[in-house]
PDB file of C-alpha atoms in Angstrom:
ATOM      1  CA  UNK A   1     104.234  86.247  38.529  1.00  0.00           C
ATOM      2  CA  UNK A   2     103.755  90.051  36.775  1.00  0.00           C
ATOM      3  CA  UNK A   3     105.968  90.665  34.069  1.00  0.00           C
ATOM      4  CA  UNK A   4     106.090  94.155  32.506  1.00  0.00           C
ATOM      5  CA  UNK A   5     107.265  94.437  28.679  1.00  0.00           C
ATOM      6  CA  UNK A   6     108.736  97.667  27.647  1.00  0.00           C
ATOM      7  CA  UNK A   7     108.803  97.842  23.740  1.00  0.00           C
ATOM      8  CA  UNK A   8     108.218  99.957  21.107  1.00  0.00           C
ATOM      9  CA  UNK A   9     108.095  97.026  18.565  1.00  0.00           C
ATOM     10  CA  UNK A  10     104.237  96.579  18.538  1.00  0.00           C
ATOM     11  CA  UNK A  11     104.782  93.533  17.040  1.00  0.00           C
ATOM     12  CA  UNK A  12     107.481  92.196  19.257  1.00  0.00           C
ATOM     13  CA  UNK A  13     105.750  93.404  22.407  1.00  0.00           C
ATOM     14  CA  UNK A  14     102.438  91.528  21.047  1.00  0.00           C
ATOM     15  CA  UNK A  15     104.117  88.520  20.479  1.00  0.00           C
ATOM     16  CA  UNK A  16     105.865  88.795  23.949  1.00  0.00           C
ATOM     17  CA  UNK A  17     102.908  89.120  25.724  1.00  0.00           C
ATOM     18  CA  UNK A  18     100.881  86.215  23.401  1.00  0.00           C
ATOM     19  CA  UNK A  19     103.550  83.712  24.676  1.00  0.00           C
ATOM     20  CA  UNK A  20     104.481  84.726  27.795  1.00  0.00           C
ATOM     21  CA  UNK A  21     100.477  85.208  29.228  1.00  0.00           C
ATOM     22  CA  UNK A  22     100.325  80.999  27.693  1.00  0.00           C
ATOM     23  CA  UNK A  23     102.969  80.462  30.097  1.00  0.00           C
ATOM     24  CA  UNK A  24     101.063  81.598  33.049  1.00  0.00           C
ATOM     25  CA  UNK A  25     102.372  84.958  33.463  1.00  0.00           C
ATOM     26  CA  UNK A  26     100.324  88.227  33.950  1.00  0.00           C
ATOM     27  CA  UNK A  27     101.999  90.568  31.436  1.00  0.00           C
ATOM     28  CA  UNK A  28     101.432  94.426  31.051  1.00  0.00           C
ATOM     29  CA  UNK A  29     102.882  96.403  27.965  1.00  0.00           C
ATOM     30  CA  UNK A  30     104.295  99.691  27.090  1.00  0.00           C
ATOM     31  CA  UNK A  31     105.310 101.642  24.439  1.00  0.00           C
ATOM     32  CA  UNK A  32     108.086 104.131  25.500  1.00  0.00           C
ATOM     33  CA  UNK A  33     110.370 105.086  28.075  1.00  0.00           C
ATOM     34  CA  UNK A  34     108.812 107.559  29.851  1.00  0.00           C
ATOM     35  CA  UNK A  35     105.511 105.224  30.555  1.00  0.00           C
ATOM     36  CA  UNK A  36     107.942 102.662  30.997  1.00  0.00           C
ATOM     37  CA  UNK A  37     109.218 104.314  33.679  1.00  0.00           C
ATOM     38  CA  UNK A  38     105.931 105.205  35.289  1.00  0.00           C
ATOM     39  CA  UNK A  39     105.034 101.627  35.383  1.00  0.00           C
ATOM     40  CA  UNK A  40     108.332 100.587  36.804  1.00  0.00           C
ATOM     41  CA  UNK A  41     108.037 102.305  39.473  1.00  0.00           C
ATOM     42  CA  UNK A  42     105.083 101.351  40.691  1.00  0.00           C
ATOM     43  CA  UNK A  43     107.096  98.354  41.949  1.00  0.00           C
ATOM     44  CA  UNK A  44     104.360  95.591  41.517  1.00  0.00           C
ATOM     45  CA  UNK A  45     106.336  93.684  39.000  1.00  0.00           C
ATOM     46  CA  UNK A  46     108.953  90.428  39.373  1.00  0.00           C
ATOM     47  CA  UNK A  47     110.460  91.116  36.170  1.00  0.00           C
ATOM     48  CA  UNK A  48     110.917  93.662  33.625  1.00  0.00           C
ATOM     49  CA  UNK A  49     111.942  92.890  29.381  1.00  0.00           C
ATOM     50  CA  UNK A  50     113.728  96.507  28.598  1.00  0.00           C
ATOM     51  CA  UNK A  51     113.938  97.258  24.786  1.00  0.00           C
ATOM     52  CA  UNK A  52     116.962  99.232  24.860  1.00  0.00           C
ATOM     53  CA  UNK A  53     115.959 102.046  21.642  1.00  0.00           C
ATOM     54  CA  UNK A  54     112.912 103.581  22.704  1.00  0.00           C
ATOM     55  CA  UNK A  55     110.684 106.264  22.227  1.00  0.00           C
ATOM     56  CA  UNK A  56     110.891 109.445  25.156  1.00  0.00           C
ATOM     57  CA  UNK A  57     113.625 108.222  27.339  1.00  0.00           C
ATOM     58  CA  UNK A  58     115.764 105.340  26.135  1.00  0.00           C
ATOM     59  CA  UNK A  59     115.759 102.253  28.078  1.00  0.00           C
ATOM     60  CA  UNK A  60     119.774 102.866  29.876  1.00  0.00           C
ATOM     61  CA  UNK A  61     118.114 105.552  31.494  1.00  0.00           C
ATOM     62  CA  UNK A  62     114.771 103.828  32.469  1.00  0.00           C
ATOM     63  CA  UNK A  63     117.087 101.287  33.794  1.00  0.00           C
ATOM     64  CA  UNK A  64     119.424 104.106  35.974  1.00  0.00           C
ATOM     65  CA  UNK A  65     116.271 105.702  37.099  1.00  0.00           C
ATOM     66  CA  UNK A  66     114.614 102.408  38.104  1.00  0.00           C
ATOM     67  CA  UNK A  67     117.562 101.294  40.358  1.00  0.00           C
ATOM     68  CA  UNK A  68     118.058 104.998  41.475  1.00  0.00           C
ATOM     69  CA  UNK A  69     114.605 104.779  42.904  1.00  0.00           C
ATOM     70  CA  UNK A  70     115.841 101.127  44.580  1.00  0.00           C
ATOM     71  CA  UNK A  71     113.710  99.322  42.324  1.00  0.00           C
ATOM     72  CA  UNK A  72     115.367  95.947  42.345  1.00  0.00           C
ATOM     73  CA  UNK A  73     113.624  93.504  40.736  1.00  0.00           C
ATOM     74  CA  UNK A  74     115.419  91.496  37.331  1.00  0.00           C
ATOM     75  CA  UNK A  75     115.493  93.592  34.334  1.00  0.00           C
ATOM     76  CA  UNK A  76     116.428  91.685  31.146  1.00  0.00           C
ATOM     77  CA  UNK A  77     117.461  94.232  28.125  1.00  0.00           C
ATOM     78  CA  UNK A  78     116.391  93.216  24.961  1.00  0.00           C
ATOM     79  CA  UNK A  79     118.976  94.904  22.633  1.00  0.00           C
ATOM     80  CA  UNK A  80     120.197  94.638  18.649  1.00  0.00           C
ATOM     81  CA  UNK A  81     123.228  93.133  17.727  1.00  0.00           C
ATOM     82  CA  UNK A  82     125.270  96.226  17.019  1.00  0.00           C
ATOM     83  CA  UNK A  83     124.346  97.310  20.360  1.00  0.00           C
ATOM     84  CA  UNK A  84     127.671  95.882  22.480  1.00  0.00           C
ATOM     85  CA  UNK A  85     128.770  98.973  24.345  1.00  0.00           C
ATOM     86  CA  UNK A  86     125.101  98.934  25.010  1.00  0.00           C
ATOM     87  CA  UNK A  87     125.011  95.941  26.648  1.00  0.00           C
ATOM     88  CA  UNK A  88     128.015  96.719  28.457  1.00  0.00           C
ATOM     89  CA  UNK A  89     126.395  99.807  29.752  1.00  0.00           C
ATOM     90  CA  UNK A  90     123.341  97.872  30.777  1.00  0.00           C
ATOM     91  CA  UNK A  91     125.154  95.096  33.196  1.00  0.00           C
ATOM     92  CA  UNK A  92     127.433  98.241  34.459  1.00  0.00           C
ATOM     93  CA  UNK A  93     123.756  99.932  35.332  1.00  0.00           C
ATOM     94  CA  UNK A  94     122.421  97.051  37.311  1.00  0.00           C
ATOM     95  CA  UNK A  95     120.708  94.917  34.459  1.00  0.00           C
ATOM     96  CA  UNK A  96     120.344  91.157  35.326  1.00  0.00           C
ATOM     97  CA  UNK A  97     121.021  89.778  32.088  1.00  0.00           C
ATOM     98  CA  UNK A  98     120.316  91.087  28.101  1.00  0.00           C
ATOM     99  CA  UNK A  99     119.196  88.886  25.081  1.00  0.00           C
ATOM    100  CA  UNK A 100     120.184  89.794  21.469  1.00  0.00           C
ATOM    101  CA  UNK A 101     117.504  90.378  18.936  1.00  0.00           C
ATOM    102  CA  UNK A 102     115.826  88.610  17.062  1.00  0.00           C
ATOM    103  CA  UNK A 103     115.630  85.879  19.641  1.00  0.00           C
ATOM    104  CA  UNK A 104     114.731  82.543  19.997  1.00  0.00           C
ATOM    105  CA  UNK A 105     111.547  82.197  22.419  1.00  0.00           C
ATOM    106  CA  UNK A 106     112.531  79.043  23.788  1.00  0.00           C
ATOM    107  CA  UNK A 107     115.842  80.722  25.121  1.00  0.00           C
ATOM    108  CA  UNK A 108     114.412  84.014  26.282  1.00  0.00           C
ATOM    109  CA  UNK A 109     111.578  82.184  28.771  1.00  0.00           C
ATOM    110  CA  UNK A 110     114.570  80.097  29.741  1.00  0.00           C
ATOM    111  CA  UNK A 111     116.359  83.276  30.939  1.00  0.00           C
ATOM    112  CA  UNK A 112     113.077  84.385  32.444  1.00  0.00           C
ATOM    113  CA  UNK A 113     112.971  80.917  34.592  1.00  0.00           C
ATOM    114  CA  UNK A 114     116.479  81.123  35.707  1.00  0.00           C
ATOM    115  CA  UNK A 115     116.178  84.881  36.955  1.00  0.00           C
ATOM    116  CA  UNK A 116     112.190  83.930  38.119  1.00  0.00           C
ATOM    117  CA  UNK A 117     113.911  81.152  40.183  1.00  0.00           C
ATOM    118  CA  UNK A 118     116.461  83.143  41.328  1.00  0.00           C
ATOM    119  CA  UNK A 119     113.622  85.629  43.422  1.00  0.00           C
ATOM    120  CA  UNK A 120     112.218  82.483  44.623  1.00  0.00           C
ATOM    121  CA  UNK A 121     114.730  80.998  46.531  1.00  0.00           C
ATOM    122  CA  UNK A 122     115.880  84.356  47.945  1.00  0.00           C
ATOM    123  CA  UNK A 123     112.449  84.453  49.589  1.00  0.00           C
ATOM    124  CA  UNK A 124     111.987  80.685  49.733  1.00  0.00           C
ATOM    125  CA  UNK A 125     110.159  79.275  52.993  1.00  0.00           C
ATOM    126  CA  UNK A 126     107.160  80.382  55.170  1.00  0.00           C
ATOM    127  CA  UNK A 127     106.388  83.000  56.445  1.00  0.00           C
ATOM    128  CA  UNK A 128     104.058  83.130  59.728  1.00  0.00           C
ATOM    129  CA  UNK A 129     102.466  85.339  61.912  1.00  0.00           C
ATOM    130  CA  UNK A 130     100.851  84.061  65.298  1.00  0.00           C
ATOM    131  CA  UNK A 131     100.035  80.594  64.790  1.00  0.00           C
ATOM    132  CA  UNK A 132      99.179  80.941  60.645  1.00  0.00           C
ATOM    133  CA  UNK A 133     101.729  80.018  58.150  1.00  0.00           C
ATOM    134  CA  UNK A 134     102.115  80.556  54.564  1.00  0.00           C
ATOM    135  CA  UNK A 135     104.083  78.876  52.193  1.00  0.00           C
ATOM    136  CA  UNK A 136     105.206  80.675  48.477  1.00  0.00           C
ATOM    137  CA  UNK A 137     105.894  77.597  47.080  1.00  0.00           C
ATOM    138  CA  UNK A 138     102.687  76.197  47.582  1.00  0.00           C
ATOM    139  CA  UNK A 139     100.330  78.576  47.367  1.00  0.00           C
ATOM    140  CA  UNK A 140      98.819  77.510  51.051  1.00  0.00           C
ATOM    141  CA  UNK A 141      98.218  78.713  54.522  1.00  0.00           C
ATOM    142  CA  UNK A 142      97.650  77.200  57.247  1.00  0.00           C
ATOM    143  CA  UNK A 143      97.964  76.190  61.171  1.00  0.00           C
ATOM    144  CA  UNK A 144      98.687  73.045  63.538  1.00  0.00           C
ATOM    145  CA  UNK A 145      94.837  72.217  62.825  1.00  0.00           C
ATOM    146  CA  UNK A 146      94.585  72.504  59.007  1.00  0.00           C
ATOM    147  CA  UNK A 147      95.400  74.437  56.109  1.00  0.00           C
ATOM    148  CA  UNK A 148      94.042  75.100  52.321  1.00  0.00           C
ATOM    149  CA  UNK A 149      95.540  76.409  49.404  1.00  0.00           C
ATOM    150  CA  UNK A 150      94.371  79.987  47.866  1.00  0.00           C
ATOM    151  CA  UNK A 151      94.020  81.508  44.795  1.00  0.00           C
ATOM    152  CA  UNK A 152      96.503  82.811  42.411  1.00  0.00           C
ATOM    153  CA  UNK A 153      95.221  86.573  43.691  1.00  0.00           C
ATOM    154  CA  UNK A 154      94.036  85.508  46.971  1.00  0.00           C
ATOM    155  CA  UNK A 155      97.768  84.660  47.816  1.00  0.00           C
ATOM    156  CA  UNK A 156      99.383  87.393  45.963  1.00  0.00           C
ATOM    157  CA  UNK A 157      97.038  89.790  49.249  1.00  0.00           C
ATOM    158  CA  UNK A 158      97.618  87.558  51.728  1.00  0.00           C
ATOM    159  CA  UNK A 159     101.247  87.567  50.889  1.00  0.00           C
ATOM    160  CA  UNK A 160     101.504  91.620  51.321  1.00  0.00           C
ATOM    161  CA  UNK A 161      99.322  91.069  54.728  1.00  0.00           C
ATOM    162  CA  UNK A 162     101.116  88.853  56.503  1.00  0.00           C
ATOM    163  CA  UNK A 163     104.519  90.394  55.128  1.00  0.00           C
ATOM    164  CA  UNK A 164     103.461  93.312  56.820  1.00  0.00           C
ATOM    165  CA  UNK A 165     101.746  91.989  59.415  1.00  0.00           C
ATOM    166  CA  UNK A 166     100.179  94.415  62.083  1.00  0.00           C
ATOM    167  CA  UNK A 167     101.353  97.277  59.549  1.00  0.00           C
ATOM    168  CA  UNK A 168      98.103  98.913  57.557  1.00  0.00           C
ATOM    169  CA  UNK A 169      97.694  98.721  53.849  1.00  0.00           C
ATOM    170  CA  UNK A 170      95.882 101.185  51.626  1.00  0.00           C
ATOM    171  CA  UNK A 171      93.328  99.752  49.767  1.00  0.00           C
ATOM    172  CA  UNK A 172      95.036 101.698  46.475  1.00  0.00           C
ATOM    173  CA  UNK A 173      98.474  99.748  47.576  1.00  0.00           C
ATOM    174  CA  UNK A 174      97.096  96.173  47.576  1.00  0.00           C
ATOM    175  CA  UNK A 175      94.574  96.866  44.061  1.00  0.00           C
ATOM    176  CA  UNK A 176      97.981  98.005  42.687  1.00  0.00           C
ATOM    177  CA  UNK A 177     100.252  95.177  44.335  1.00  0.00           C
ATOM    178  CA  UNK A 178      97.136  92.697  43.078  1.00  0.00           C
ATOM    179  CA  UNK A 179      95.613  93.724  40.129  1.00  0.00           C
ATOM    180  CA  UNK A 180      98.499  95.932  38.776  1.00  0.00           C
ATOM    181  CA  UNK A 181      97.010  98.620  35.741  1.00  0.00           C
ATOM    182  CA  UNK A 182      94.168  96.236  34.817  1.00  0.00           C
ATOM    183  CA  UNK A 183      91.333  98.650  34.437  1.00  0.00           C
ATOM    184  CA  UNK A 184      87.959  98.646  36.213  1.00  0.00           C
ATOM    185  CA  UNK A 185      89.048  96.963  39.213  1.00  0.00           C
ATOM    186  CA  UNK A 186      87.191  99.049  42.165  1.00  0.00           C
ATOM    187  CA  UNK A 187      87.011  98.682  45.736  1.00  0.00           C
ATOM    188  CA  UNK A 188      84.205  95.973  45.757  1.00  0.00           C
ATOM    189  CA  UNK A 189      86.954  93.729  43.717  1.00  0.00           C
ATOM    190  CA  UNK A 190      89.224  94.271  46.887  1.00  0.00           C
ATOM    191  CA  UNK A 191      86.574  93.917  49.398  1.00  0.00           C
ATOM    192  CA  UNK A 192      85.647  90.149  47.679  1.00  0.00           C
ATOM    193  CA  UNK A 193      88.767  88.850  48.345  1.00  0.00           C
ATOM    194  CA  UNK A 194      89.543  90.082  51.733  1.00  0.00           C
ATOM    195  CA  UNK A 195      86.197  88.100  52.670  1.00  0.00           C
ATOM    196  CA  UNK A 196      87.649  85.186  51.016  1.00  0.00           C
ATOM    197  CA  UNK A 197      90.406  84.747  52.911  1.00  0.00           C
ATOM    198  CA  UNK A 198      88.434  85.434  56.233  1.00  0.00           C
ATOM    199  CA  UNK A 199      86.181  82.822  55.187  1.00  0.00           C
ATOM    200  CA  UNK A 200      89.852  80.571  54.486  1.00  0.00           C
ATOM    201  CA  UNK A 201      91.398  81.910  58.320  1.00  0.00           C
ATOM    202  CA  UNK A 202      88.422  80.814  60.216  1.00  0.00           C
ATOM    203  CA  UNK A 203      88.744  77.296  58.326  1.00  0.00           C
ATOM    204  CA  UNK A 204      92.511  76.497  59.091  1.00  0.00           C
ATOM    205  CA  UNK A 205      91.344  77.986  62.739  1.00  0.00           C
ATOM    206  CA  UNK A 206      94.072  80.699  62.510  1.00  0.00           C
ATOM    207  CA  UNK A 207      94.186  83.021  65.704  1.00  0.00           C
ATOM    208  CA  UNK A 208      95.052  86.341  63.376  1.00  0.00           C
ATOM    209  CA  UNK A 209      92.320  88.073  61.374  1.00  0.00           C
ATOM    210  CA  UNK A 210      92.536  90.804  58.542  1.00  0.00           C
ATOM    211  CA  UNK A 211      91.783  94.078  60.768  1.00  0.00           C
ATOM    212  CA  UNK A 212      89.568  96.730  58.693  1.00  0.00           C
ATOM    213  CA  UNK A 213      90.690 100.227  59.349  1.00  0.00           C
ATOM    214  CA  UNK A 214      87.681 102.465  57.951  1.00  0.00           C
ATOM    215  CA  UNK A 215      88.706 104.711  54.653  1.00  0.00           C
ATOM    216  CA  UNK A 216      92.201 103.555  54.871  1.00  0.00           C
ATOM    217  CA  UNK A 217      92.546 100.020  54.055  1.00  0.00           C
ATOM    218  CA  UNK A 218      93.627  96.639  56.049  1.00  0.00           C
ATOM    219  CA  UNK A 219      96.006  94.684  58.393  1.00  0.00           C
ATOM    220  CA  UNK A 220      96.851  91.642  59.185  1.00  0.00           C
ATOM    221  CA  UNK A 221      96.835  91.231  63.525  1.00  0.00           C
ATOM    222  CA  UNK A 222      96.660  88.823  66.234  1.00  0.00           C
ATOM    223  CA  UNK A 223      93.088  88.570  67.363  1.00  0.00           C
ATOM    224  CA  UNK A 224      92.173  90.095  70.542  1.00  0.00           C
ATOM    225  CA  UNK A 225      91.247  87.579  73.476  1.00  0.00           C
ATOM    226  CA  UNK A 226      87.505  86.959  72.590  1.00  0.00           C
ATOM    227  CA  UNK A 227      88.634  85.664  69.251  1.00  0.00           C
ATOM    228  CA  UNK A 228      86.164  88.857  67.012  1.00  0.00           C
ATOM    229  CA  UNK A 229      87.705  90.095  64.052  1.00  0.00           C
ATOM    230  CA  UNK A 230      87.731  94.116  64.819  1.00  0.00           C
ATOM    231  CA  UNK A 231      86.977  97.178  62.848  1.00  0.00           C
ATOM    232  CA  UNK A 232      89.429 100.658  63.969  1.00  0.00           C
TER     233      UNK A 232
END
């Protein structure tokens, strides 16, 4: 789960992302509403904490822009106390929910569990292609024969694969989708994990393979009759 904190507290957003990365979560962190934006857009995150006052573009119109552009993940607004027409303007503009600072960290990841679980059930239950099934909840795929569970960022790929399946993927979209702004992550990061979960499809005896389509990225496809993985 990729949460992205836009802040221009430093050390609010710090603290955010100490506590929130010991919960599990893979956190990213901005400054102002203009890079907020950028990042927002990018549409790799499950949730968003908006700081309503910020620097460049305030965060009403991060959030209008961001649900202009269909982006329609939860956004919680973080906002002051004085701030009520604010907050009233935020919920009229499509925000999930807002918490009133300062905050109690114990409430605010409970309002980040209730709107995580809220995604999850809305996409709750596998999803298959030919005789391979995975399951979100889990973490595993699998067939009739077997199956084995994967790695936090060996199921976030397989995930965009098979939700796409026969469709092909840029290598840029699945680094971004994966590995979000994390710096140095090249190609040879991507290419590991694809032959991971080869390595994982042959073992559960699945009869789809992940397709490579030279200088333009991957797919997820039924094999052809002789059972090879192929190369377009």
């Amino acid at each position: 789960m990729r949460i992205l904190i836009i802040e221009d507290e430093k050390e609010i957003a710090d603290g955010l992302e100490t506590v929130l990365t010991k919960e599990g979560f893979q956190v990213d962190s901005v400054q102002d509403g203009l890079a907020g934006l950028d990042y927002l857009l990018s549409d790799i995150y499950d949730l968003v904490l908006l700081d309503i006052m910020l620097p460049k573009l305030n965060g009403i119109d991060v959030l209008k822009n961001a649900r202009r552009e269909g982006i329609d993940i939860p956004i919680i607004m973080l906002t002051a106390k004085s701030q009520i027409e604010d907050k009233i303007r935020g919920l009229d503009y499509g925000a999930d929910d807002y918490i009133t600072k300062p905050f109690e960290v114990g409430e605010l990841l409970a309002r980040i569990r209730a709107r995580t679980r809220m995604v999850k059930n809305s996409e709750d239950g596998e999803v298959t292609l030919g005789n391979l099934w995975l399951n979100p909840t889990t973490q595993k795929i699998g067939t009739k024969s077997n199956s084995i569970k994967l790695g936090n960022k060996e199921f976030q790929l397989m995930e965009c694969l098979i939700r796409n399946g026969g469709q092909i993927l840029s290598k840029d979209m699945l680094i971004m989708k994966v590995w979000g702004m994390e710096e140095g992550i090249e190609y040879n990061n991507l290419e590991v994990y694809i032959s991971f979960l080869r390595k994982k499809l042959r073992f559960v005896k699945a009869n789809v393979g992940i397709v490579t389509t030279k200088g333009v990225g991957y797919s997820l496809e039924e094999e052809t009759e002789n059972g090879e993985e192929s190369q377009k």
